[in-house]
Coordinates of C-alpha atoms in Angstrom, one line a residue:
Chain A
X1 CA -44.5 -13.3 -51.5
X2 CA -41.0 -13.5 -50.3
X3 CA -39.7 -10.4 -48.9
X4 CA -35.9 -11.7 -49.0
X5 CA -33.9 -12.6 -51.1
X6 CA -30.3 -14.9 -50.4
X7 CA -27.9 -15.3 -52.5
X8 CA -26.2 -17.6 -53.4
X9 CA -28.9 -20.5 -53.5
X10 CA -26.2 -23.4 -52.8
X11 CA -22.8 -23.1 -51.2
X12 CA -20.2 -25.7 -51.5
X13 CA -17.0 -25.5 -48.7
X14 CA -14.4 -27.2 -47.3
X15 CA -13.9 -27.7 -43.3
X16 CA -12.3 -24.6 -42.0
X17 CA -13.3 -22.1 -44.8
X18 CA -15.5 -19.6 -44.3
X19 CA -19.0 -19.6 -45.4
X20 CA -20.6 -15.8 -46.2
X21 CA -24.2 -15.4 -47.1
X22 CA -26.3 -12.5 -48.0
X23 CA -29.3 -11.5 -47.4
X24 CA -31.4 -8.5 -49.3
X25 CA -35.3 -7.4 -48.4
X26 CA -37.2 -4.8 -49.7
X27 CA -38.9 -2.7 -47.3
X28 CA -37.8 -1.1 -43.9
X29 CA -37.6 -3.6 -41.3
X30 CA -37.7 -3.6 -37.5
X31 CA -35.1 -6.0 -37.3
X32 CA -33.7 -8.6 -39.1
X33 CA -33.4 -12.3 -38.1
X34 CA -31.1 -15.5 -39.5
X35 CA -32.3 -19.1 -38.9
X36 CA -30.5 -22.8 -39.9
X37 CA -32.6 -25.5 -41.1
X38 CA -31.2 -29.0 -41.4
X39 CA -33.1 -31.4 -43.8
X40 CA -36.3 -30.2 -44.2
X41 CA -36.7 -30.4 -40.2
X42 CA -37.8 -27.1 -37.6
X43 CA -35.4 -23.8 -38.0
X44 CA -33.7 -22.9 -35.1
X45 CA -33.0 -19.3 -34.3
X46 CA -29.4 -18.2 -35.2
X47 CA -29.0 -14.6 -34.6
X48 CA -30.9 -11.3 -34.5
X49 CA -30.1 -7.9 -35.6
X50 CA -32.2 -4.9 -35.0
X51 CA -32.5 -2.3 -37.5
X52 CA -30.0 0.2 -35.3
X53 CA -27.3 -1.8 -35.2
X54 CA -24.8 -2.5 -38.3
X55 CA -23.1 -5.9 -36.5
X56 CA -23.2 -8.6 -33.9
X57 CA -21.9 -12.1 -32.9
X58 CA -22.4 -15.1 -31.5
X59 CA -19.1 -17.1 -31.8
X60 CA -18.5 -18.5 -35.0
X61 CA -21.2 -16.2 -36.5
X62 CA -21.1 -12.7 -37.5
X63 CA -24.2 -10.6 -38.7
X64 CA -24.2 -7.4 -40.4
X65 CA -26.8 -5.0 -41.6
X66 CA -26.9 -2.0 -44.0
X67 CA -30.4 -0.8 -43.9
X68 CA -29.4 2.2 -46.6
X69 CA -28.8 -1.3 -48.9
X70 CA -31.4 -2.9 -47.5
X71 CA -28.6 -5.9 -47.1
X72 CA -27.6 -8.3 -44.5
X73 CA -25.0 -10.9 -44.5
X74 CA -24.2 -13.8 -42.1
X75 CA -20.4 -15.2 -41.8
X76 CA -20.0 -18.6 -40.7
X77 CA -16.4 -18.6 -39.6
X78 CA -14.0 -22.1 -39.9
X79 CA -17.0 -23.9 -41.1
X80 CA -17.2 -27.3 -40.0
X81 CA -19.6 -30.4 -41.8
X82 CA -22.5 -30.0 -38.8
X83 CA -22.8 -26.5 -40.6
X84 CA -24.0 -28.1 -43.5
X85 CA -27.8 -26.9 -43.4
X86 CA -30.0 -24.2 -45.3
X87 CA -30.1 -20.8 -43.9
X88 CA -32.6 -18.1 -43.7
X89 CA -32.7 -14.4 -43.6
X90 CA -36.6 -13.6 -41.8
X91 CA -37.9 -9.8 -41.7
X92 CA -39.6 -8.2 -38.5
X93 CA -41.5 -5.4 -39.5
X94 CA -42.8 -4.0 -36.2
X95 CA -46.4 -4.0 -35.9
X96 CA -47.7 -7.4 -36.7
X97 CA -45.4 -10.2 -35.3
X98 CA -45.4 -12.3 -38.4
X99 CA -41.7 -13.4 -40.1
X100 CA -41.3 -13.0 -43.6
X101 CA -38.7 -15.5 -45.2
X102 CA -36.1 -15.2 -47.8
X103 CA -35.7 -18.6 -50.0
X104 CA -32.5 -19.9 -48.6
X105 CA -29.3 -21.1 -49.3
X106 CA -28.1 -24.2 -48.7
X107 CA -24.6 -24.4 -47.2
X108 CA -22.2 -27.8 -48.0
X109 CA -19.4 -27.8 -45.6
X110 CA -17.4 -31.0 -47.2
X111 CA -14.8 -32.8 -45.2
Chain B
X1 CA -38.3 -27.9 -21.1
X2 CA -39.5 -29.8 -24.1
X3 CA -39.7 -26.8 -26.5
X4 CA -42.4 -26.5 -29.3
X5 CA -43.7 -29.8 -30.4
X6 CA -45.8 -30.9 -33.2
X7 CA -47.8 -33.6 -34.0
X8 CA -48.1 -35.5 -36.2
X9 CA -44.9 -35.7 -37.4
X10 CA -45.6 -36.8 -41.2
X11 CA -49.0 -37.0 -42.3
X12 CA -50.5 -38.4 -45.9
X13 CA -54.2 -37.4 -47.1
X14 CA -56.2 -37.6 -50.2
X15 CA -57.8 -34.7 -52.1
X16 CA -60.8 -33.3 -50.9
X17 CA -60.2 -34.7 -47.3
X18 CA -59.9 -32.1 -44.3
X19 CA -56.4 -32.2 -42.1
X20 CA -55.9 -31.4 -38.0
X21 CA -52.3 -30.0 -37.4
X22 CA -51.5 -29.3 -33.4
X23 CA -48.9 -27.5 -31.7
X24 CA -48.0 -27.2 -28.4
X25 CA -46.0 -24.3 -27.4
X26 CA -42.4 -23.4 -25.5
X27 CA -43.4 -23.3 -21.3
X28 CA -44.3 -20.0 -20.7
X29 CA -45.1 -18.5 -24.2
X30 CA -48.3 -17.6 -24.9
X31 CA -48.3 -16.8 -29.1
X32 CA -48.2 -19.2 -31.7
X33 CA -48.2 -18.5 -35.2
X34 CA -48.4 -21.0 -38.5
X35 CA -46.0 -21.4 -41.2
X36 CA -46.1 -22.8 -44.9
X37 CA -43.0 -24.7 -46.2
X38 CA -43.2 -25.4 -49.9
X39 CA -40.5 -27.5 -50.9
X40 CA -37.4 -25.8 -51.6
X41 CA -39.0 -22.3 -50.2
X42 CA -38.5 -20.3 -47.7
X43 CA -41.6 -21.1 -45.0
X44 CA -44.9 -18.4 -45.8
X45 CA -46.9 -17.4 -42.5
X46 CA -50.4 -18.5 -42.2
X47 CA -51.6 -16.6 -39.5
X48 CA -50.5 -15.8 -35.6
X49 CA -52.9 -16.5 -32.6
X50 CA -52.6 -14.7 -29.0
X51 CA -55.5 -15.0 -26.3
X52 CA -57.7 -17.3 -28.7
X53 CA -57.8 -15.1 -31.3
X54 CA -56.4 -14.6 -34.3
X55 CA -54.0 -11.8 -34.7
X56 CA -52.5 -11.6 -38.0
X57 CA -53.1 -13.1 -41.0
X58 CA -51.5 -14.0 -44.5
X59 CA -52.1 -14.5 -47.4
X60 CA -53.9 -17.8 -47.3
X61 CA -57.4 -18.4 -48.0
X62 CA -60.2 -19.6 -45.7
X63 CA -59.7 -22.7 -46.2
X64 CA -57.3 -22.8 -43.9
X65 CA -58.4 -21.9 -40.4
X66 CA -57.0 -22.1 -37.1
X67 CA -57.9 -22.3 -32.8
X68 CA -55.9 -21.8 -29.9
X69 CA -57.1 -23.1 -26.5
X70 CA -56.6 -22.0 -23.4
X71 CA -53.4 -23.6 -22.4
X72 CA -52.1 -21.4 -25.2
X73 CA -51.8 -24.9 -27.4
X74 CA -52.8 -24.5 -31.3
X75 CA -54.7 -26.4 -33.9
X76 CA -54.3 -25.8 -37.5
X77 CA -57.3 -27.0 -39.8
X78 CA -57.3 -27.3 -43.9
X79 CA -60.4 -28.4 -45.2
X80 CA -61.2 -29.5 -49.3
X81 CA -57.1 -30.4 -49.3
X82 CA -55.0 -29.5 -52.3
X83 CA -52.3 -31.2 -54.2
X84 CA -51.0 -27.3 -53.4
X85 CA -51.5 -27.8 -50.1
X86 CA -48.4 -30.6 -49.9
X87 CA -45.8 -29.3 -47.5
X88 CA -44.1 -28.8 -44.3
X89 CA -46.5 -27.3 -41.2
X90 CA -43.7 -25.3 -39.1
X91 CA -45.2 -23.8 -35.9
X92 CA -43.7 -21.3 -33.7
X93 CA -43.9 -19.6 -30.3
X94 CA -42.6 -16.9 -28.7
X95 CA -43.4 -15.0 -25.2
X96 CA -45.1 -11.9 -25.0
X97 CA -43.0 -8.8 -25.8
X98 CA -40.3 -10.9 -27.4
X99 CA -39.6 -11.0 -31.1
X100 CA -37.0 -14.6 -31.4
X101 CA -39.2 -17.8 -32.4
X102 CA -39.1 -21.3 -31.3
X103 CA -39.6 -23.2 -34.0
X104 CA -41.2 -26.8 -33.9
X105 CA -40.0 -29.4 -36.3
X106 CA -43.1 -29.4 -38.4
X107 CA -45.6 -31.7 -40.0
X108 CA -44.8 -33.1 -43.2
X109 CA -48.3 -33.1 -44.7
X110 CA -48.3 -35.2 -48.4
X111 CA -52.1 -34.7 -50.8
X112 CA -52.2 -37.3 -53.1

């Protein structure tokens, strides 16, 4: 079962707007983890956030975390069209090693 | 440093017919776990090897089974193939005491 969920499921943009998605699990997390996917191909490793810290970033992105929500949201700042891809929120939960997956949302960034 | 690569890339098998997946991981990590993608979905873990063993598991059922050899390198095997079982194989590696994966680009596997 999916232990995130992102919302919205499909972002449409223009170049140089912002992009925001969220990010919501259920259960207590050992840190929290945000991947990009373009067309069906491998995810590649955006960002990670452990479960004491409540921001971080890595230029144009910006992560927070609000584990009394149980929330996370990614900003993609001045967007640009090689942004267009589908973006994951994964769950660590300590112990095991395994990631557990939201369903996605898939960012347009339109010229 | 070629990164994790994954072979083949697409893949196309009939019913009933059993399927090999390999994965070779980043230099110098040494765990490799398996990942579902169901189109549309968010990728579902399989299961997780480390020293030839397997660690973790999901919530998958025997039919799919897995190896790692000693070069730390990983095969994925589905036997009695599904219609279900139509998706995109995602591997991933990371280093001991690390928590960021290295994804592969995956193996589009199609059951027809």
């Amino acid at each position: 079962s999916q232990q995130g969920e992102e919302d919205p499921q499909a972002l449409s943009i223009q170049e140089g707007e912002n992009a925001t998605m969220n990010c919501s699990y259920k259960t207590s997390i050992n840190n929290l983890q945000w991947y990009r996917q373009n067309s069906g191909r491998g995810l590649v490793h955006l960002i990670l956030i452990r479960s004491n810290e409540r921001e971080k970033h890595s230029g144009r992105l910006r992560v927070t975390l609000d584990t009394s929500k149980k929330s996370s949201s990614l900003l993609i700042t001045a967007s640009r069209a090689a942004d267009t891809a589908s973006y994951f929120c994964a769950t660590h939960l300590g112990g095991g090693n395994k990631l557990t997956f939201g369903t996605g949302t898939q960012l347009k960034v339109e010229l | 440093d070629a990164g994790v690569t994954q072979s083949p890339t697409h893949l196309i098998k009939t019913r009933g017919q059993q399927v090999t997946l390999r994965c070779s991981p980043k230099s110098g990590h040494d765990t490799v776990s398996w990942y579902q993608q169901a189109l549309g979905q968010g990728p579902q873990f399989i299961f997780q090897y480390y020293e030839e063993e397997e660690r973790q598991r999901g919530n998958f059922p025997d039919r799919f089974s897995g190896h790692q050899f000693p070069n730390y390198s990983s095969e994925l095997n589905v036997n009695a193939l599904l219609l279900g079982d139509s998706a995109l194989y995602l591997c991933a590696s990371r280093g001991t005491g690390n928590t960021e994966a290295f994804f592969g680009q995956g193996t589009r596997l199609t059951v027809v």
